[in-house]
XYZ file of C-alpha atoms in Angstrom:
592
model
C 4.111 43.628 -39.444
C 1.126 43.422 -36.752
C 0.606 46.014 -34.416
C 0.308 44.908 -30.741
C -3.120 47.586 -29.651
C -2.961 45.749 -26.147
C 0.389 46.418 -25.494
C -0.048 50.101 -26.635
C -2.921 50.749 -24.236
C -0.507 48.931 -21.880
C 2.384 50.895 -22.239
C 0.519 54.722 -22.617
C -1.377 53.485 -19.025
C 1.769 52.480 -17.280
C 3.191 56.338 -18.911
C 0.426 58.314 -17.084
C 1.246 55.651 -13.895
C 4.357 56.757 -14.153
C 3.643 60.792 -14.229
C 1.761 60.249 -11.056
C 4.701 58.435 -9.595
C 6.950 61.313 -10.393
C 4.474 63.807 -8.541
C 4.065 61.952 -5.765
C 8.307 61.236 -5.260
C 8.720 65.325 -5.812
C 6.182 66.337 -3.028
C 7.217 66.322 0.742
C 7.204 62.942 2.086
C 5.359 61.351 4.633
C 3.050 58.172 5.606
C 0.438 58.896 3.272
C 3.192 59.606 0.099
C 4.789 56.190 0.884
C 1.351 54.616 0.821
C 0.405 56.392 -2.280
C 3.671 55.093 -4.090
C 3.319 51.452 -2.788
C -0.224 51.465 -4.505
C 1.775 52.555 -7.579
C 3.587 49.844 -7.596
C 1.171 46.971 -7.023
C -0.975 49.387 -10.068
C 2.324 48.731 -12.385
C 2.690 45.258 -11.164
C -0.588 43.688 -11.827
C -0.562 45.567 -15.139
C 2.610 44.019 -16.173
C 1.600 40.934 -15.196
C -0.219 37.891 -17.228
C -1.195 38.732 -20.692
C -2.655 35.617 -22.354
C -4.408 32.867 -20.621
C -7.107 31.592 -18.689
C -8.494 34.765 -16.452
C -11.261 34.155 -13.851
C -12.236 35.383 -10.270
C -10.546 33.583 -7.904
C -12.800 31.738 -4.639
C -11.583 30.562 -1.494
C -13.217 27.493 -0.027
C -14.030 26.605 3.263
C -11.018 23.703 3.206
C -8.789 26.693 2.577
C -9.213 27.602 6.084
C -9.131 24.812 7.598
C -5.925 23.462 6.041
C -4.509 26.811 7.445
C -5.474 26.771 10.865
C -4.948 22.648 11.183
C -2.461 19.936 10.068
C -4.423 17.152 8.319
C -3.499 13.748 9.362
C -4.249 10.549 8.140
C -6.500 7.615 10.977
C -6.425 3.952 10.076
C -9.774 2.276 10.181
C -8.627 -0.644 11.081
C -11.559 -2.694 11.228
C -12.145 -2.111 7.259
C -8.299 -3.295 6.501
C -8.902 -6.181 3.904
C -5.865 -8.612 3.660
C -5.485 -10.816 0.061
C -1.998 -10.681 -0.666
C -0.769 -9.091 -3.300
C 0.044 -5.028 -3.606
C -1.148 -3.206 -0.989
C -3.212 -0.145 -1.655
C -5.136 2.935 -0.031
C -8.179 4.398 0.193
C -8.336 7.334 1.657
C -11.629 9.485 3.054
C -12.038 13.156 3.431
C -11.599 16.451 1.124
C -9.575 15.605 -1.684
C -7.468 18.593 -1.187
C -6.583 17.751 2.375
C -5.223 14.009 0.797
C -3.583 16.009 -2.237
C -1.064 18.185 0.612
C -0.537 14.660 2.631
C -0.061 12.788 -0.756
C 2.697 15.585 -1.822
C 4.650 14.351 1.444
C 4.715 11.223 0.683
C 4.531 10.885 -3.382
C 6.156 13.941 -5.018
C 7.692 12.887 -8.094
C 6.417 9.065 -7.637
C 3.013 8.722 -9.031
C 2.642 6.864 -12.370
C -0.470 7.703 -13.680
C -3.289 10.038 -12.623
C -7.252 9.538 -13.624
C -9.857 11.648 -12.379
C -13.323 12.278 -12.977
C -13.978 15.550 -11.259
C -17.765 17.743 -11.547
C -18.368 17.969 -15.077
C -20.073 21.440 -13.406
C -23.491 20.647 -15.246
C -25.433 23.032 -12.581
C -27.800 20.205 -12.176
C -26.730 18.707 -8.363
C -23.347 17.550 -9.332
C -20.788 20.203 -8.252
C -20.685 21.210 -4.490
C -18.994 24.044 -3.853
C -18.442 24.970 0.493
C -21.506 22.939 1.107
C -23.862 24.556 -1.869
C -24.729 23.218 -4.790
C -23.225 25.505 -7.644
C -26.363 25.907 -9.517
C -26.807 27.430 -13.845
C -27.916 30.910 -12.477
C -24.296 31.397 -10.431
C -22.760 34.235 -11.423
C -19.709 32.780 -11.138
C -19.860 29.293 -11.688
C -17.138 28.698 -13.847
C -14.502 30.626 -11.403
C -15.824 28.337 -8.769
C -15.281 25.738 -10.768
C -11.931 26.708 -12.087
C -10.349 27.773 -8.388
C -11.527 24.149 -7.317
C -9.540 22.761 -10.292
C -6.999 24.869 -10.015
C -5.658 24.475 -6.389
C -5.838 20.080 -7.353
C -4.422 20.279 -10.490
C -1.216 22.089 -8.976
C -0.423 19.650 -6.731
C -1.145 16.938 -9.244
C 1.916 18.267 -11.353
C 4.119 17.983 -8.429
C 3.112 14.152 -7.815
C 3.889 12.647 -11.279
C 7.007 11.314 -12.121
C 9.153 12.297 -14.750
C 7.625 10.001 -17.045
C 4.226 10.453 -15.424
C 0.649 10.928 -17.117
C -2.577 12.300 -16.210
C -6.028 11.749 -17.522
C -8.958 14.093 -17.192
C -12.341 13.314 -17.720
C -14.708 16.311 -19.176
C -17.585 17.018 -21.100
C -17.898 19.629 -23.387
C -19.148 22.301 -20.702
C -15.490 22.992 -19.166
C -13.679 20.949 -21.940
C -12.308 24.372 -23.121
C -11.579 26.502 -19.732
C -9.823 22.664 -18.461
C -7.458 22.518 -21.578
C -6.525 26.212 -20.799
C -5.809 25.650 -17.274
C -3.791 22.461 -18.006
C -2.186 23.931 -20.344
C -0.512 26.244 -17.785
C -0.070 23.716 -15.134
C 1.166 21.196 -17.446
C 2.487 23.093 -20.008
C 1.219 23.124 -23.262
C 3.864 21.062 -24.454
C 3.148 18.335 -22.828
C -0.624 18.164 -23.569
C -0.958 14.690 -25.802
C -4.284 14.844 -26.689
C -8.038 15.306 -26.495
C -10.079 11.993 -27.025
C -13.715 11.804 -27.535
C -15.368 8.983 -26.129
C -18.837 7.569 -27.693
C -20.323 7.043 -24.506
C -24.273 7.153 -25.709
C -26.627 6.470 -29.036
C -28.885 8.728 -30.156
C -31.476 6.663 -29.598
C -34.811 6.766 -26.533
C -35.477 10.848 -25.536
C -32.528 11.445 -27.980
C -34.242 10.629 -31.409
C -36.768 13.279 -30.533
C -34.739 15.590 -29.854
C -32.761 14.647 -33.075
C -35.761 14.554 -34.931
C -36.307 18.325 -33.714
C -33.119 19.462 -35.280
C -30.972 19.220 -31.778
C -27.430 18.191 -32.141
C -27.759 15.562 -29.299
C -24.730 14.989 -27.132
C -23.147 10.827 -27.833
C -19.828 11.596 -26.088
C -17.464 12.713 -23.763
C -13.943 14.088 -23.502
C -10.421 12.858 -21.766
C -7.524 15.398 -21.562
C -4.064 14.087 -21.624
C -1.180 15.406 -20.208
C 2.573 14.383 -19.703
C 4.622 15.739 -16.705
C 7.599 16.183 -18.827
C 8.064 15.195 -22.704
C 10.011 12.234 -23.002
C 10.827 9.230 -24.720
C 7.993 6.587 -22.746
C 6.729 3.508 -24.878
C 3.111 3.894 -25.224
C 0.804 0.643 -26.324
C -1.094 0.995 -29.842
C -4.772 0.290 -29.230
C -6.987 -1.650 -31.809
C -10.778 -1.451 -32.649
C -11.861 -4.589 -34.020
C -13.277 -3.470 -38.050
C -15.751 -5.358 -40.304
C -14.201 -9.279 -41.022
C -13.578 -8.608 -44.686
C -12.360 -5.040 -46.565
C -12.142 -5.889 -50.281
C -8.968 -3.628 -50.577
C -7.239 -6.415 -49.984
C -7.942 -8.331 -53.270
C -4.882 -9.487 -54.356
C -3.454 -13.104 -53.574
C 0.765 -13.211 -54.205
C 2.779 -15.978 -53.887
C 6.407 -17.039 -54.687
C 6.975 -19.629 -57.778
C 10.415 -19.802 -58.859
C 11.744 -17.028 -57.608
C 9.052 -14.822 -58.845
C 6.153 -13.237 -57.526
C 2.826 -14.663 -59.259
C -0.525 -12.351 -58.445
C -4.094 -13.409 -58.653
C -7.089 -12.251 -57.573
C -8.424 -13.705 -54.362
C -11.634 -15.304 -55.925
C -10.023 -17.133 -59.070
C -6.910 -18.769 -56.430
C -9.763 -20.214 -53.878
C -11.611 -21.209 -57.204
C -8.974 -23.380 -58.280
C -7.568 -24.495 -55.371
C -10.614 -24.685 -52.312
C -13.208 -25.544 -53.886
C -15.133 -26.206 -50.856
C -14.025 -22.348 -49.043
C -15.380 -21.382 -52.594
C -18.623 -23.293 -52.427
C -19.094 -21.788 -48.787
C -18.465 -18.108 -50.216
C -20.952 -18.956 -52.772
C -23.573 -20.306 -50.585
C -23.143 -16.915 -48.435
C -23.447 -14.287 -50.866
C -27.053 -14.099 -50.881
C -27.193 -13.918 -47.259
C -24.758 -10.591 -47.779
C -26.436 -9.337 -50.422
C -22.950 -9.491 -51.695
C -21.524 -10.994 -54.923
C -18.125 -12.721 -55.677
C -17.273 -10.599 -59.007
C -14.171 -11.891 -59.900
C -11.682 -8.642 -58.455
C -12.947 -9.086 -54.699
C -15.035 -10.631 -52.081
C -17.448 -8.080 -50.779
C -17.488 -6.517 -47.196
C -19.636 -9.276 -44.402
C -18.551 -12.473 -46.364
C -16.277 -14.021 -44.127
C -18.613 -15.052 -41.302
C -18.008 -18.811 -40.890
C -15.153 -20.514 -38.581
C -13.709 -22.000 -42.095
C -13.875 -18.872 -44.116
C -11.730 -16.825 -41.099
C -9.717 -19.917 -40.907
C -8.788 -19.502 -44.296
C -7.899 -15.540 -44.161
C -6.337 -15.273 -40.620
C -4.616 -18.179 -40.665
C -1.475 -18.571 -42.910
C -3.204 -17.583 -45.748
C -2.784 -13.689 -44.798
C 0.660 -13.685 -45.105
C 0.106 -13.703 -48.890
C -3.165 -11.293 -48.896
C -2.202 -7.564 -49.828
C -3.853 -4.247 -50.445
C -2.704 -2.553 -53.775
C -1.975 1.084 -53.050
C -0.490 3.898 -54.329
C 3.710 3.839 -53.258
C 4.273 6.040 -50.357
C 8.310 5.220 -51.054
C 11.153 6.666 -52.950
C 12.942 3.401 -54.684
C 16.491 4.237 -56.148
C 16.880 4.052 -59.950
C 18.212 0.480 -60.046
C 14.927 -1.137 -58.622
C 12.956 1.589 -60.384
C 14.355 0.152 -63.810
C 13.621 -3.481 -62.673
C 10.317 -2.402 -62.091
C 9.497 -1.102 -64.957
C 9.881 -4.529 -66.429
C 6.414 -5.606 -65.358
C 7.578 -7.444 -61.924
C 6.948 -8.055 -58.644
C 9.345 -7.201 -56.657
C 10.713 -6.982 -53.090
C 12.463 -3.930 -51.842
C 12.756 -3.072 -48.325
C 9.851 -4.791 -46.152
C 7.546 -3.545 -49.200
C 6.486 -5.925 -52.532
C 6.389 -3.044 -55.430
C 5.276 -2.996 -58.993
C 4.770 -0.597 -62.072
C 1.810 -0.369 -63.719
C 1.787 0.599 -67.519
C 1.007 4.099 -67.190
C 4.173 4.019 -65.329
C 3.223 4.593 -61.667
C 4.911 3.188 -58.726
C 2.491 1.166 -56.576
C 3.147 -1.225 -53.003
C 1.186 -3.824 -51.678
C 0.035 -3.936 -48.182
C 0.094 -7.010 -46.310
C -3.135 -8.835 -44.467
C -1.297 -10.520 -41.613
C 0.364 -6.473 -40.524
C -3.154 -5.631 -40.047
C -3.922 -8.580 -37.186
C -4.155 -8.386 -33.758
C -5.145 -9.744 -30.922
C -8.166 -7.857 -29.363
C -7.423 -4.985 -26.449
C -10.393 -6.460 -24.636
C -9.407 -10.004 -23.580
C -10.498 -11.689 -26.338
C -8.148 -14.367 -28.058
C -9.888 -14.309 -31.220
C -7.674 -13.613 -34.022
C -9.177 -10.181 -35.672
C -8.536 -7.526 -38.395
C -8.189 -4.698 -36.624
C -7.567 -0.999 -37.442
C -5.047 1.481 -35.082
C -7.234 3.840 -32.713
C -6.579 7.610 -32.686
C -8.349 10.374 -30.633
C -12.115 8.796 -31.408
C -12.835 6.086 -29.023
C -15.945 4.761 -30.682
C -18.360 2.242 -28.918
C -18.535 3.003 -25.387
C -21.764 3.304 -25.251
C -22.565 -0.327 -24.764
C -20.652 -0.276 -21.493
C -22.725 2.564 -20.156
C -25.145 -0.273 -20.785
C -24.327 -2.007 -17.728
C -21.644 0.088 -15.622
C -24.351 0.375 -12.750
C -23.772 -3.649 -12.249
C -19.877 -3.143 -11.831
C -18.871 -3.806 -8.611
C -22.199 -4.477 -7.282
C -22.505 -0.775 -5.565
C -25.619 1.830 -6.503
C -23.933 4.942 -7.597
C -26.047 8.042 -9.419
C -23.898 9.705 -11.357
C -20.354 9.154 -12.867
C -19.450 5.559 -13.272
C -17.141 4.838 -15.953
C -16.627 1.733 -17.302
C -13.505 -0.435 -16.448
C -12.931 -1.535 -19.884
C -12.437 2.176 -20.520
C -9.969 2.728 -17.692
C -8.262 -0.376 -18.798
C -7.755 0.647 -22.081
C -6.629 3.998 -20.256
C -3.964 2.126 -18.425
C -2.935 -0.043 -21.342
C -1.987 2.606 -23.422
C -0.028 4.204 -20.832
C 2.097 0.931 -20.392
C 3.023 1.042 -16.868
C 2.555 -2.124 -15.624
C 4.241 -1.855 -11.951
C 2.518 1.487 -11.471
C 1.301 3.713 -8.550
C -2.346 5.078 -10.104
C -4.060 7.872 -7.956
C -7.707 8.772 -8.222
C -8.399 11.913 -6.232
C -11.861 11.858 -7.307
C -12.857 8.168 -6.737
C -16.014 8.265 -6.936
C -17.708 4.574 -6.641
C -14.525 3.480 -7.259
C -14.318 2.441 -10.467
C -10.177 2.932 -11.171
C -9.374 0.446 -8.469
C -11.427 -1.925 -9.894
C -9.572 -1.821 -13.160
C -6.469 -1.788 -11.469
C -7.424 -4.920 -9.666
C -8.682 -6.661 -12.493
C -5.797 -5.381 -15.382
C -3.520 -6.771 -12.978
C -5.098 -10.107 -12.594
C -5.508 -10.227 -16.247
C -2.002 -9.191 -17.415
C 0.272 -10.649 -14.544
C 1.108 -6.917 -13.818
C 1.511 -5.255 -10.228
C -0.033 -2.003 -10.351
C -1.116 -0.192 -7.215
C -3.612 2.413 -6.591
C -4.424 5.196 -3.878
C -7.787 6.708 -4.303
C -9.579 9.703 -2.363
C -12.682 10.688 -2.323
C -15.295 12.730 0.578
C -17.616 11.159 2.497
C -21.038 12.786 1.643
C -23.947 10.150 1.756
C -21.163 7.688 3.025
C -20.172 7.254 -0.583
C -16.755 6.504 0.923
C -17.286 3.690 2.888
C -20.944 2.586 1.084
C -19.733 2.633 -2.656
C -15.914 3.377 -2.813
C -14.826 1.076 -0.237
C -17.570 -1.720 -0.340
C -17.320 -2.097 -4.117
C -13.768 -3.213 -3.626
C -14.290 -5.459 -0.911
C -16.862 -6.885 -3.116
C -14.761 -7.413 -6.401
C -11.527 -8.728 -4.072
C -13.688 -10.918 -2.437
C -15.811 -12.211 -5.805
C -12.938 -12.723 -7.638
C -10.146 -13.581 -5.406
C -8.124 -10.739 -6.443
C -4.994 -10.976 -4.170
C -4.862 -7.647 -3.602
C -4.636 -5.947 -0.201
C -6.488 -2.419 1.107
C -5.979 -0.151 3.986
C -8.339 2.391 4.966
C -7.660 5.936 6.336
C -9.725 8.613 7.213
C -8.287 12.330 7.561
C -8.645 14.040 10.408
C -7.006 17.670 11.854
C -4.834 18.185 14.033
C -5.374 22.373 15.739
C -2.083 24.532 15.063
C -3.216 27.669 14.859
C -1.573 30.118 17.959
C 0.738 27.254 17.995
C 4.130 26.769 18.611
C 5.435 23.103 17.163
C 6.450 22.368 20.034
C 3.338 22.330 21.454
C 2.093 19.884 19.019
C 4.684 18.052 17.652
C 4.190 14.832 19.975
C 0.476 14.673 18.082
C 1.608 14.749 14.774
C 4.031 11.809 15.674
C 1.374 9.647 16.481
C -0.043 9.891 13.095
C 3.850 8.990 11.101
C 2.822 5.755 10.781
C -0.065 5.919 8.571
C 2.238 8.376 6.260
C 5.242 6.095 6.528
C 2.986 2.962 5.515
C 1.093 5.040 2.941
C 4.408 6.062 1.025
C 6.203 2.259 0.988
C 2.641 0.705 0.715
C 3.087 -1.395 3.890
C 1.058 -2.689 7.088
C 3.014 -2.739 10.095
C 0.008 -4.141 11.643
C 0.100 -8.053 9.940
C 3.335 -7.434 8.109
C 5.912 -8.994 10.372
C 8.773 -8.355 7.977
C 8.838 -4.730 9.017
C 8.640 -2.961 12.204
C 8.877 1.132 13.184
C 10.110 3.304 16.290
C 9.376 6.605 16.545
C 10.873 7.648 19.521
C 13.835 6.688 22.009
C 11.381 4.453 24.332
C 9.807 2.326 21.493
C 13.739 1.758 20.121
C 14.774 0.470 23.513
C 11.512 -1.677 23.620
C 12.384 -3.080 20.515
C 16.049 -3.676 21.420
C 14.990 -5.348 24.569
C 12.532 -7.932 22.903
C 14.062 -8.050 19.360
C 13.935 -12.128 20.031
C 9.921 -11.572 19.680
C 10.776 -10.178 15.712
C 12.633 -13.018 14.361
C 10.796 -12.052 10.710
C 11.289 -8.776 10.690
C 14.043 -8.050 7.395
C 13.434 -3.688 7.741
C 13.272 -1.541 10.777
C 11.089 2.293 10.150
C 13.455 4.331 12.246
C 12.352 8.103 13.319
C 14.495 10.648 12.175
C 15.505 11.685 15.459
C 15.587 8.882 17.628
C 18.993 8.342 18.814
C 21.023 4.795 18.764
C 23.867 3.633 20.483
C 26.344 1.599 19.119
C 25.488 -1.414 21.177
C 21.927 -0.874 19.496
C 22.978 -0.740 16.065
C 25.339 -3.991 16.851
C 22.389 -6.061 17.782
C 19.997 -5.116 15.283
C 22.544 -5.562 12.553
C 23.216 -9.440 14.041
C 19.832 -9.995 13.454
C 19.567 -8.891 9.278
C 17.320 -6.439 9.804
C 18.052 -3.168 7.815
C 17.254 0.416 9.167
C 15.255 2.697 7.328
C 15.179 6.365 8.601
C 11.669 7.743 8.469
C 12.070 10.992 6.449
C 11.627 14.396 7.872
C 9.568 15.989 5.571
C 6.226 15.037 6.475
C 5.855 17.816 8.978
C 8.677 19.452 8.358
C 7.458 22.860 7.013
C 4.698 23.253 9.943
C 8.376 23.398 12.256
C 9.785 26.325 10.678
């Protein structure tokens, strides 16, 4: 049995605690005794408290403040709204946490699928912290780092949906202190897995450093977590493998009820001559020879030859393997007569030492290519190591037609991101948007699949990356490619509360409902003439009054508190329109 030394330094501290307690309770009471025992207590508290975990110094930021001395509320730009049909989605500017507490008004429990690519914290000019880059000689970088994190990542938990996911880009520098955190915010149940993504060579300023004896760095890392295990239907993904493995060498066919093997070679011998005459005039260019058991690895590289494999020709090419299954004695006795048999979905045989063996079909190992293409390929499953990246790093600073430094991932990695996660009438959030780069691939899965995903992204303003990169690469790739696809644009501003009673402010914070009301059902009220809102008492009896002027409207956005009559109700009822109250909880907690 171990011996817990932590917890007996724990217990022999809180003992002598304790003495001191007793002391302090037996001696004539006054203010400074009762101060003296309420430092006791927060002394036993905070050593009774967290015992195994991520432990780091804890920073405020400057947005701390701010957010506590002013309600942040959301300003249409209305001269950036784009209007293409389709799903309508948000961009929103300003500090990320700011949009996280609006976002948990309006989307607790309803996002889909979260991606972010937050400060990989390098030291090197990519992770502002209250206006200062956080630099390799800070002290406490990490904490800095892991506070930022920390405050997001909580509120990211309480947006997913029960069957929600999140993604977390990383490199290897806070790869370890992220999976630590998550795994308290998330719960380490519900972590999924770490991938590693090839995202470079070693080749250029690499191979020296190679050369050198450097381990160079070729990839990157993606944390995934669940909000809650369940029973969601994820996508297989497929990587696309040499044409030809020469495991599969056997060719088996049915001939009077029986199974009849041959090799590969010696059936296209004798009965396609020409595929054969083709494999023969290739082998030299493979440096490859047709020996009679198999056709080596590259053959297959003509139209014909793949014709001949992927077509229906692989429903009778298998892989002879070693049998994974337990057969009952019956079929084991049948099989030890020499045959070919089928049992199950498997073909089985014996060989004459006696071993069981199974063959493993061609056509089970087709697919279609992840990536768009229709080609017809042999493919193997993906698992954690997402190989071959790198050659979209190639040319991710032409996506979207938008300079960016640092940061841009691919689409076809996002896509593949979104794909697995088979949500295809999702809400995806970004909260670090970057140049973008998520809504693109939302744009473009959905044009490409028929699906109707929706995105919100956030992301600050510094060097106008908002408006210059975010927002102008997806004006450029709706526009380009005739996505129909719609895109509102809000700004955050903040509204003063501090020395405030609600009253005092409550009218403001009305004028700003609409944005959240709009941002929650992904509506316009400006061009959408099938719904309508009233906020107060004066805008209902406007309405009312000129409800002829609406004759699309099918939904009315009704204030919580603004009072109908029953005359009211009457008429909008005669005209099919359906009230919706707007909820309370947007400002809710700032009344109390």
């Amino acid at each position: 049995m171990s011996t817990n030394i932590s917890k007996q330094k724990r217990d022999a501290l809180l003992d002598k605690i304790n003495q001191i307690k007793n002391y302090i309770s037996a001696a004539p009471q006054d203010e400074n005794t009762a101060n003296l025992l309420a430092y006791i207590g927060e002394l036993t508290k905070e050593i009774n408290g967290k015992k195994y975990g991520l432990v780091f110094e804890e920073h405020r930021e400057k947005i701390d403040e701010l957010l506590e001395e002013n309600a942040p509320v959301l300003v249409e730009q209305e001269d950036l709204f784009i209007d293409n049909g389709g799903e309508m989605n948000f961009l929103i500017e300003g500090d990320n946490l700011a949009a996280l507490k609006l976002l948990e008004k309006t989307h607790k429990g309803k996002i889909d699928v979260i991606y972010i690519d937050p400060p990989y914290n390098t030291g090197d000019e990519d992770f502002i912290y209250d206006d200062n880059y956080v630099d390799k000689e800070d002290v406490f970088r990490h904490s800095k780092w892991l506070s930022f994190m920390e405050k997001r990542l909580k509120i990211a938990r309480k947006l997913l949906s029960n069957d929600g996911i999140i993604f977390i880009s990383i490199s290897d520098i806070e790869v370890s202190q992220l999976r630590l955190i998550c795994d308290e915010i998330f719960l380490q149940e519900n972590w999924i897995a770490t991938l590693a993504i090839e995202m470079s060579k070693t080749q250029g300023m690499k191979v020296k450093a190679a050369q050198d004896g450097q381990i160079v760095k070729n990839h990157e890392y993606i944390l995934i977590y669940q909000s809650h295990q369940n029973d969601s239907k994820r996508l297989p993904l497929y990587d696309k493998t040499e044409p030809w493995d020469d495991h599969f060498n056997c060719f088996i066919f049915k001939q009077d009820n029986s199974f009849i093997k041959t090799s590969i070679t010696e059936y296209i011998q004798s009965n396609y001559k020409a595929i054969y005459e083709e494999f023969d005039s290739y082998k030299l260019l493979n440096k490859g020879k047709i020996d009679g058991n198999a056709i080596s690895k590259g053959i297959i590289i003509s139209d014909n030859i793949k014709n001949f494999f992927y077509g229906e020709n692989a429903s009778f090419i298998y892989q002879e393997m070693a049998c994974s299954i337990k057969v009952p004695e019956e079929i084991e006795g049948e099989l030890k007569e020499g045959k070919i048999i089928s049992y199950d979905k498997y073909l089985l045989t014996m060989t004459s030492g006696g071993k069981l063996r199974q063959y493993r079909n061609l056509k089970e190992n087709l697919h279609f290519s992840n990536d768009y293409i229709s080609e017809y390929c042999r493919t193997t499953i993906r698992g954690a190591l997402w190989k071959g990246f790198y050659s979209d790093m190639m040319n991710v600073q032409k996506e979207g037609n938008v300079d960016f430094k640092n940061g841009k991932k691919p689409i076809r990695l996002m896509q593949q991101l979104l794909m697995w996660a088979n949500k295809p009438n999702s809400t995806v959030l970004d909260f670090f948007a970057g140049s973008g780069s998520t809504g693109h691939s939302v744009l473009d899965l959905n044009s490409k699949q028929n699906q109707k995903q929706k995105f919100i992204l956030c992301t600050n303003n510094e060097n106008q990356i908002c408006e210059k990169s975010t927002y102008q690469r997806l004006k450029n790739v709706i526009e380009k490619d005739k996505y129909p696809a719609s895109l509102k644009y809000f700004k955050i501003d903040y509204l003063p509360i501090k020395d405030k009673m609600y009253y005092e402010y409550a009218d403001e914070l009305l004028e700003h409902v609409k944005e959240l009301v709009e941002l929650e059902n992904a509506i316009d009220f400006n061009t959408n003439k099938s719904v309508a809102i009233v906020l107060d008492d004066d805008e209902l009896d406007d309405f009312v009054e000129n409800i002829a002027g609406y004759p699309e409207c099918k939904t009315l956005y009704m204030g919580h508190d603004v009072l109908t009559s029953y005359q009211q109700e009457q008429t909008i009822k005669a005209h099919g329109i359906t009230i919706n109250t707007v909820p309370d909880y947007y400002y809710r907690d700032l009344a109390n």
